[in-house]
mmCIF file of C-alpha atoms in Angstrom:
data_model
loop_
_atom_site.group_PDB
_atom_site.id
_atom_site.type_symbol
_atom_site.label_atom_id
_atom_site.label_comp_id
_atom_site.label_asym_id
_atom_site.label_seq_id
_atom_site.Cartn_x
_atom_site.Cartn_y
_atom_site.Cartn_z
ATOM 1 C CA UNK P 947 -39.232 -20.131 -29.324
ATOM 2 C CA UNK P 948 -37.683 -17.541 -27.314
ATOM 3 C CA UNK P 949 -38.005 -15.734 -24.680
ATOM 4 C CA UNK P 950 -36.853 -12.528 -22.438
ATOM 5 C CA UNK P 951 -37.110 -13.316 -18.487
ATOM 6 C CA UNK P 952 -36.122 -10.723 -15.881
ATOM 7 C CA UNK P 953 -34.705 -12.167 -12.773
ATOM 8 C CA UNK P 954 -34.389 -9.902 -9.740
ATOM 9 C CA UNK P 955 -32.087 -10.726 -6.811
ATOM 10 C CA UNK P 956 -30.668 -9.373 -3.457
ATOM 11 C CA UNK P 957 -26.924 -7.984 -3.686
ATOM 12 C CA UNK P 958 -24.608 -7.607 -0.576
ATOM 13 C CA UNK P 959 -21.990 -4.969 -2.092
ATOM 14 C CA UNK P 960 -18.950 -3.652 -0.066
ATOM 15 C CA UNK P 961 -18.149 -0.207 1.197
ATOM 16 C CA UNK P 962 -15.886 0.367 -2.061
ATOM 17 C CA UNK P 963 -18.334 -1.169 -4.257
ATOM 18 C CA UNK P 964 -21.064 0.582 -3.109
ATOM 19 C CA UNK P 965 -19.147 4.137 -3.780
ATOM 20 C CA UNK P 966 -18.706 2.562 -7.049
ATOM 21 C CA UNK P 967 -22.236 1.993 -7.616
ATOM 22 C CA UNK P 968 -22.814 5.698 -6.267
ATOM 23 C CA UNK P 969 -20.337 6.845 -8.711
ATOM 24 C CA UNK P 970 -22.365 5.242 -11.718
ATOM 25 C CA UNK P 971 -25.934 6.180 -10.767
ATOM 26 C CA UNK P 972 -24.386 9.654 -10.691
ATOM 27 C CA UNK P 973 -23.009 9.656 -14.155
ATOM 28 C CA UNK P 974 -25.848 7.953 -15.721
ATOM 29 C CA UNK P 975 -27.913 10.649 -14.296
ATOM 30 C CA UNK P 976 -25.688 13.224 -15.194
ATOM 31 C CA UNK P 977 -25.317 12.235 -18.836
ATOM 32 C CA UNK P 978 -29.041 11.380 -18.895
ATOM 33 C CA UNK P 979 -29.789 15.392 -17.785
ATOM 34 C CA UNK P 980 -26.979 16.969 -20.050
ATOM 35 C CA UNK P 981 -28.498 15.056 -23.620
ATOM 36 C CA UNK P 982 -31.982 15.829 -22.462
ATOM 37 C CA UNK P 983 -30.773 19.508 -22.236
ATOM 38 C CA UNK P 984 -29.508 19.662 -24.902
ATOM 39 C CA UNK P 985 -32.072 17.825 -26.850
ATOM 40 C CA UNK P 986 -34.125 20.728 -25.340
ATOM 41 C CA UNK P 987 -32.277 23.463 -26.614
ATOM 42 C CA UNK P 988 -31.718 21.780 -30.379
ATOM 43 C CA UNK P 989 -35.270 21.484 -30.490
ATOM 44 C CA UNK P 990 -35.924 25.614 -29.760
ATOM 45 C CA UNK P 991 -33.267 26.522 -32.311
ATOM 46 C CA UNK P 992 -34.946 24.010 -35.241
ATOM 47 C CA UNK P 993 -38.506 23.934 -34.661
ATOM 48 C CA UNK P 994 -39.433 26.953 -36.949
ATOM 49 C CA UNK P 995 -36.147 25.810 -39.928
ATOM 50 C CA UNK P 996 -37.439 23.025 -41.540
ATOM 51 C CA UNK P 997 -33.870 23.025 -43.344
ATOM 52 C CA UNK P 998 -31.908 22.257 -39.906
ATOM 53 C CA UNK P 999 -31.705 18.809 -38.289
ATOM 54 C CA UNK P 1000 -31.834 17.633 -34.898
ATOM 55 C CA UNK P 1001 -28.357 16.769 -33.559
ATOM 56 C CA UNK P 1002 -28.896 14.232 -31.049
ATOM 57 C CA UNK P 1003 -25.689 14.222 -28.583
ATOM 58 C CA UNK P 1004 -23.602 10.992 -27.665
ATOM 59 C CA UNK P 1005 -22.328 10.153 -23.975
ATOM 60 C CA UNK P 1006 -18.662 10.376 -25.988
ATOM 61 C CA UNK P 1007 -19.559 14.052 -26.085
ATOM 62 C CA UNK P 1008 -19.447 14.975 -22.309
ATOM 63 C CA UNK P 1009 -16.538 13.300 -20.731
ATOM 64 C CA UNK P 1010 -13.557 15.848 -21.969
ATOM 65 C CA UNK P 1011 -15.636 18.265 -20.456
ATOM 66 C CA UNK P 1012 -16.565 16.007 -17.431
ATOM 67 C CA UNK P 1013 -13.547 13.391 -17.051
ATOM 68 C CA UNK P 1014 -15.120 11.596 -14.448
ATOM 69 C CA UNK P 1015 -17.211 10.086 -16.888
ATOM 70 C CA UNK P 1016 -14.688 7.788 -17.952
ATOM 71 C CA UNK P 1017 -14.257 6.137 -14.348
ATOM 72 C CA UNK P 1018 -17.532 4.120 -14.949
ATOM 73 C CA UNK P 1019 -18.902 1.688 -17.211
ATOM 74 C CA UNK P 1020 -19.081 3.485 -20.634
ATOM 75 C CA UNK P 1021 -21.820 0.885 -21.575
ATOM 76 C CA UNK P 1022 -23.986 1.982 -18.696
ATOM 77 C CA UNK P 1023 -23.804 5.481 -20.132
ATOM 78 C CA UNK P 1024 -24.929 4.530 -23.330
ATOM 79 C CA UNK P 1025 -27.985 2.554 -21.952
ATOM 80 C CA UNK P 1026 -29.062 6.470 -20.755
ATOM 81 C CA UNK P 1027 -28.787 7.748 -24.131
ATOM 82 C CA UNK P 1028 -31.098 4.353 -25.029
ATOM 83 C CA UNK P 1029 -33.976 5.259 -22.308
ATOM 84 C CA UNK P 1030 -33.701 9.438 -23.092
ATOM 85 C CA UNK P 1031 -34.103 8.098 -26.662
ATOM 86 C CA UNK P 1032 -37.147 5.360 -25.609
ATOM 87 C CA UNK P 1033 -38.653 8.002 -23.336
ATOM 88 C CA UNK P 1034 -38.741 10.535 -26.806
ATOM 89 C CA UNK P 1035 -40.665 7.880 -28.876
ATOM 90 C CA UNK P 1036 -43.110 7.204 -26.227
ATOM 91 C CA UNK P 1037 -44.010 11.008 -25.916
ATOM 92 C CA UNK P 1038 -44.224 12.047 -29.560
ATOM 93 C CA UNK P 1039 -46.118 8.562 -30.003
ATOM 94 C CA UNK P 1040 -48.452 8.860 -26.973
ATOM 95 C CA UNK P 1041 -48.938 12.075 -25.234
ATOM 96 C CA UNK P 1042 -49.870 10.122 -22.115
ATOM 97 C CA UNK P 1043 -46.642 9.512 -21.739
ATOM 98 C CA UNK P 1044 -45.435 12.831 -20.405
ATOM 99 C CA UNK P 1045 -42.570 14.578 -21.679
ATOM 100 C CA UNK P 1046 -39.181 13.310 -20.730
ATOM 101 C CA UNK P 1047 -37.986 14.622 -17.064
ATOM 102 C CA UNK P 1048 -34.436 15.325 -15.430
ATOM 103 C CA UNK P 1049 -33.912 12.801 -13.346
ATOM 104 C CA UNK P 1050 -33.119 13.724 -9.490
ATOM 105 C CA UNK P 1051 -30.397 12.224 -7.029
ATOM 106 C CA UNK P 1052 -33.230 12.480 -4.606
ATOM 107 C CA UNK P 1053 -35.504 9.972 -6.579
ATOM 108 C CA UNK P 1054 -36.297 6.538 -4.055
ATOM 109 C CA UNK P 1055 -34.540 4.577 -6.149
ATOM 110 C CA UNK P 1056 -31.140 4.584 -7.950
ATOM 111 C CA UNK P 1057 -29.939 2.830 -11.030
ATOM 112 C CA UNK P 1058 -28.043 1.983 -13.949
ATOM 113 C CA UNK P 1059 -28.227 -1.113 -16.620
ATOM 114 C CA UNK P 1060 -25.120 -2.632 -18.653
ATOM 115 C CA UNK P 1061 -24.758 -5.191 -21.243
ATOM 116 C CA UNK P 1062 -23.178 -8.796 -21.103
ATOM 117 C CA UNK P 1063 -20.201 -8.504 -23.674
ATOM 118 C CA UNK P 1064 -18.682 -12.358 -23.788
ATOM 119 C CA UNK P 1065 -19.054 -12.756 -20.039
ATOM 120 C CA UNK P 1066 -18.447 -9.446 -18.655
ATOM 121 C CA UNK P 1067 -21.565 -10.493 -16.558
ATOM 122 C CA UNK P 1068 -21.123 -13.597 -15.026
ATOM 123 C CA UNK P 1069 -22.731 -15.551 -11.954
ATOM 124 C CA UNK P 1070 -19.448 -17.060 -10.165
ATOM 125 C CA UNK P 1071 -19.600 -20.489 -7.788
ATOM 126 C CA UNK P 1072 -23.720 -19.274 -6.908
ATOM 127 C CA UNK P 1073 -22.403 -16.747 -4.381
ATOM 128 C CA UNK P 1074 -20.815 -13.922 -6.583
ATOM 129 C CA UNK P 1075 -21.120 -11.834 -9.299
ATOM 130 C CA UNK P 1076 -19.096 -10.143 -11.889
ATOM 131 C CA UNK P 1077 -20.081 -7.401 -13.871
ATOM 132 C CA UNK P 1078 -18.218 -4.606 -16.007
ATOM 133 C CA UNK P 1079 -15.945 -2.302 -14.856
ATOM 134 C CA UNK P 1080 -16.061 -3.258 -11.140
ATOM 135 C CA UNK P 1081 -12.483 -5.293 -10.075
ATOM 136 C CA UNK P 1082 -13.937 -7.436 -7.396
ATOM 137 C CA UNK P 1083 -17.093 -9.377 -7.344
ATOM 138 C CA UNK P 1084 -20.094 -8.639 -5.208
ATOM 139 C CA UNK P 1085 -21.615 -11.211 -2.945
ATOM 140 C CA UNK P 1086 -25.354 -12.306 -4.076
ATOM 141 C CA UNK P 1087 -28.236 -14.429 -2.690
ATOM 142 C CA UNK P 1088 -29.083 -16.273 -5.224
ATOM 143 C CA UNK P 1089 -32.446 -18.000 -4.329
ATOM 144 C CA UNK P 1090 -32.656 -20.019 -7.496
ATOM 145 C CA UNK P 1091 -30.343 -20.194 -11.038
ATOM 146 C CA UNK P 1092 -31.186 -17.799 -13.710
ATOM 147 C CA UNK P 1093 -32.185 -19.811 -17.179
ATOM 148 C CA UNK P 1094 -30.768 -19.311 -20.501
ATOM 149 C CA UNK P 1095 -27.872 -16.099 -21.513
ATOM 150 C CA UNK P 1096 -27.639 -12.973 -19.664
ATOM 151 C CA UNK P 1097 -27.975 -10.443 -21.819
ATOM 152 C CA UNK P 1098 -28.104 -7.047 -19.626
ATOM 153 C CA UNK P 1099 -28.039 -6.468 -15.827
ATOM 154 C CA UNK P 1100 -29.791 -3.573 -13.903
ATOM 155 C CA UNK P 1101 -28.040 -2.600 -10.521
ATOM 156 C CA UNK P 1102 -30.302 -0.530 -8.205
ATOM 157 C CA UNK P 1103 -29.994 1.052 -4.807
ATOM 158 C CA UNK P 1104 -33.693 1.351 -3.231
ATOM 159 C CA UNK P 1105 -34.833 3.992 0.071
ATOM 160 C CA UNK P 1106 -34.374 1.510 2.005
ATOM 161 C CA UNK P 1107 -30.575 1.399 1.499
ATOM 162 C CA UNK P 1108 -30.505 -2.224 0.083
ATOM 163 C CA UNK P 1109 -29.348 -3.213 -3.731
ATOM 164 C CA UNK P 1110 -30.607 -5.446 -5.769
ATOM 165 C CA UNK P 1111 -29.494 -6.646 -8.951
ATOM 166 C CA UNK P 1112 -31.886 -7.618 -12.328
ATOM 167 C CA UNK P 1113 -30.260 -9.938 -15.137
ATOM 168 C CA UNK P 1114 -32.342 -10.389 -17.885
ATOM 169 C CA UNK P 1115 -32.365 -13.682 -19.809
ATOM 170 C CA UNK P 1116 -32.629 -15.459 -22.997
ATOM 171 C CA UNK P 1117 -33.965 -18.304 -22.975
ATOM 172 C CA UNK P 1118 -35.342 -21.216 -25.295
ATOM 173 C CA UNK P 1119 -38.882 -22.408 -23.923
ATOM 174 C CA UNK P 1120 -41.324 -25.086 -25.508
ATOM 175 C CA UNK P 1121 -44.709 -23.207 -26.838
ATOM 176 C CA UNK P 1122 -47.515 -24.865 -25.257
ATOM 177 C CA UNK P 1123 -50.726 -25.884 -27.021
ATOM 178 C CA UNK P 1124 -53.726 -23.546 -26.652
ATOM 179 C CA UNK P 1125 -56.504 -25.223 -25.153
ATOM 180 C CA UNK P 1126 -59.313 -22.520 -25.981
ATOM 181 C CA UNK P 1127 -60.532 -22.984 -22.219
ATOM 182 C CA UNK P 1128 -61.663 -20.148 -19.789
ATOM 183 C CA UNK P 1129 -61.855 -19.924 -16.221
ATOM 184 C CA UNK P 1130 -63.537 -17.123 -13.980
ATOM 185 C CA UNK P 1131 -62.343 -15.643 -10.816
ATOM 186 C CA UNK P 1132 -64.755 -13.879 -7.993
ATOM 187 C CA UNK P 1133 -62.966 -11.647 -5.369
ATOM 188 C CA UNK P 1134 -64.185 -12.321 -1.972
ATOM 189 C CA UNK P 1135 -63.910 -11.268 1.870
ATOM 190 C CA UNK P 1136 -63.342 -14.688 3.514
ATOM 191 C CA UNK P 1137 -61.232 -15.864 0.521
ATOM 192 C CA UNK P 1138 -59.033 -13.708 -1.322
ATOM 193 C CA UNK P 1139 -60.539 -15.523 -4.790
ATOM 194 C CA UNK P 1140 -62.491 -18.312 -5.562
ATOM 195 C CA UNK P 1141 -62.124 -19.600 -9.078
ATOM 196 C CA UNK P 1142 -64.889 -20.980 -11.470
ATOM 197 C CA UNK P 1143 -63.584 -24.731 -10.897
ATOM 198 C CA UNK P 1144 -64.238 -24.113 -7.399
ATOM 199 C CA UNK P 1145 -60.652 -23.719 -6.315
ATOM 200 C CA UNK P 1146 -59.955 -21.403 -3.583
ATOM 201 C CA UNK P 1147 -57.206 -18.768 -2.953
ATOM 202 C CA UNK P 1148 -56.584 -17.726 0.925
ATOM 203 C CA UNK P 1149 -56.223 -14.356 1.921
ATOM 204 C CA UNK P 1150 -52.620 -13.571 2.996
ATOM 205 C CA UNK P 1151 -52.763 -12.984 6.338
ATOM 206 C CA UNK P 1152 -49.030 -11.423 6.728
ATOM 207 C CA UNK P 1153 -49.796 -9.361 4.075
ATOM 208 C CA UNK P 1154 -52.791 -7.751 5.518
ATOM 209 C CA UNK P 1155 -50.690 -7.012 8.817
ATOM 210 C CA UNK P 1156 -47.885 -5.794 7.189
ATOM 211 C CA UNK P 1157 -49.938 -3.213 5.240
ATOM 212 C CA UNK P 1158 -51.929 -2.327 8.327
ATOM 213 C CA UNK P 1159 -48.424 -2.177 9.840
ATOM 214 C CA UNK P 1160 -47.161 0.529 6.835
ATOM 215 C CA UNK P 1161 -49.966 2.407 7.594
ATOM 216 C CA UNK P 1162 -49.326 3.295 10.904
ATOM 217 C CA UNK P 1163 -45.839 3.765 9.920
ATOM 218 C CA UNK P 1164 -46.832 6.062 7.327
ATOM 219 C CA UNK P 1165 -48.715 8.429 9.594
ATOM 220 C CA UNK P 1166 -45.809 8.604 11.870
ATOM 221 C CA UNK P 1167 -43.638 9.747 8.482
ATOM 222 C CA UNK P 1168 -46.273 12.052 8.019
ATOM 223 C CA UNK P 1169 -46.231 13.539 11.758
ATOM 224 C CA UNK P 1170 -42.621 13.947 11.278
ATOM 225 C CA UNK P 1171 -42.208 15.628 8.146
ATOM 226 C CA UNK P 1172 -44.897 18.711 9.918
ATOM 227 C CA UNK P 1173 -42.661 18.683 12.897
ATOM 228 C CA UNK P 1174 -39.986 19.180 10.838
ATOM 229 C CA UNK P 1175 -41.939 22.100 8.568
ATOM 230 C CA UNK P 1176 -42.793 23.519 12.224
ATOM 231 C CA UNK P 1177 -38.960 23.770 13.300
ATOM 232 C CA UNK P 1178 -37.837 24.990 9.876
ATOM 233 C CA UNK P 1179 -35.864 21.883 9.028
ATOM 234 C CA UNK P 1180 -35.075 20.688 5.817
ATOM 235 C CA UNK P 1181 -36.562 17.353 5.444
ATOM 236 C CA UNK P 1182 -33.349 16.167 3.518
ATOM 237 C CA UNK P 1183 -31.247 17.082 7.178
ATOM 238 C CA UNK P 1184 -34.103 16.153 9.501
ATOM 239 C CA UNK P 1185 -32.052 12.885 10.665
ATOM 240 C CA UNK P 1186 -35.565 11.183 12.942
ATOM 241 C CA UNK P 1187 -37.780 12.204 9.387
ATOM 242 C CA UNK P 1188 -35.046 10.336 7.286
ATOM 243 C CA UNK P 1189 -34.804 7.642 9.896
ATOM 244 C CA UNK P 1190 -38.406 6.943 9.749
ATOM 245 C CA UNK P 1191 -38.304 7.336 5.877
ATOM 246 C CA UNK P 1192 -36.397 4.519 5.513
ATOM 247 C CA UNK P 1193 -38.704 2.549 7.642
ATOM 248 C CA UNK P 1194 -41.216 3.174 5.648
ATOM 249 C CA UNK P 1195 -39.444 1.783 2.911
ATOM 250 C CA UNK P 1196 -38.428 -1.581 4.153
ATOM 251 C CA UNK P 1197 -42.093 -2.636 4.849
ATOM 252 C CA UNK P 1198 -42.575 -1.243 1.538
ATOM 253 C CA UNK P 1199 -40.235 -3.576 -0.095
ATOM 254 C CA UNK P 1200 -41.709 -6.490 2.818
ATOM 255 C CA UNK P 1201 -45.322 -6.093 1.273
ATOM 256 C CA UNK P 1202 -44.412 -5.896 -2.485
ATOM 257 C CA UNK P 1203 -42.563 -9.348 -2.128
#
């Protein structure tokens, strides 16, 4: 059978790479806000005509107006129109969802996803990586080699200023037999679990520091951002408040892996 396997690794891109990535996030976003806009304003001029359709805009649409469009990867574009499209199921399926939002430059994290087109992606000598549109390759770590085709890669730039790249997979894997068996598992203090065959899980230690540790850090943030209020200083141009931000960020990322 097959399968679909994310793997998610640590990219080290250059100064002109990393304007190039800066370059696509911003169009994505942009073309992501202008179809949800006018998806928006479709929607208010054919709600009460049961006779008109809903024209749903193409990325193809924007770039004579905004040329800059066509300096990135036109693929990565479309993937926007994809997750606008995605989000709009979701919300007229489940409510829960929320309706679909602009998306912000401000948001944590930054990112864009393109497609593998006969190699356009491509893991080169396990140190670099190729993907569309970008001339040079980018330097990864690659802590262990991704199984099966790529089939799509997600570049994103987290808070913490570092970028990390996701290649999804296709893979062939054996189905295993069901063995109809069940075990149970009882959360502890002394031991993080302690499962019914009498196994036992230890607590993580570092990870219990480093949370303690983001805490603290967190308060400081916190302090920071009022002293900031107090001077009348944007938080966005308060250099110590985004200095600690991005502290706060790292031991984010240092607890979540």
């Amino acid at each position: 059978m097959e399968r679909l396997k994310a793997y998610k690794f640590r990219i080290y891109p250059t100064e002109e790479q990393e304007i190039f990535f800066a370059k696509s996030f911003g169009c994505v976003r942009k073309v992501y806000n202008l179809m949800l806009d006018d998806r928006m304003k479709n929607y208010e001029e054919t709600k009460n005509d049961s006779s008109k359709k809903m024209k749903f805009p193409t990325p193809a649409k924007y770039k004579e107006e905004f040329p800059f469009l066509k300096e990135v990867d036109s693929l990565a574009l479309a993937n926007a129109q994809l997750n606008l499209d995605k989000a709009y199921k979701n919300f007229f399926r489940d409510h829960s969802f929320g309706f679909p939002r602009f998306k912000s430059k401000n948001n944590p994290v930054q990112s864009y996803t393109t497609n593998n087109q006969k190699g356009t992606i491509a893991l080169i000598d396990h140190k670099f990586l190729k993907v569309p549109k970008l001339k040079s390759l980018i330097r990864i770590k690659l802590h262990r080699q991704p199984k099966g085709i790529i089939k799509s890669a997600t570049i994103s730039r987290h808070s913490s200023g570092k970028y990390y790249i996701s290649l999804l997979c296709k893979e062939e894997i054996v189905e295993l037999p069901k063995t109809n068996a069940a075990i149970g598992i009882d959360l502890g203090i002394t031991d993080f679990a302690i499962l019914s065959d009498g196994q036992k899980i230890d607590n993580n230690k570092f990870t219990s520091k480093m949370e303690k540790k983001l805490k603290r850090e967190q308060r400081k943030l916190s302090r920071r951002a009022l002293l900031a209020k107090k001077k009348g200083v944007n938080l966005f141009e308060a250099k110590n408040y985004q200095k600690q931000k991005r502290k706060v960020a790292r031991l984010h990322e240092k607890v979540m892996n």
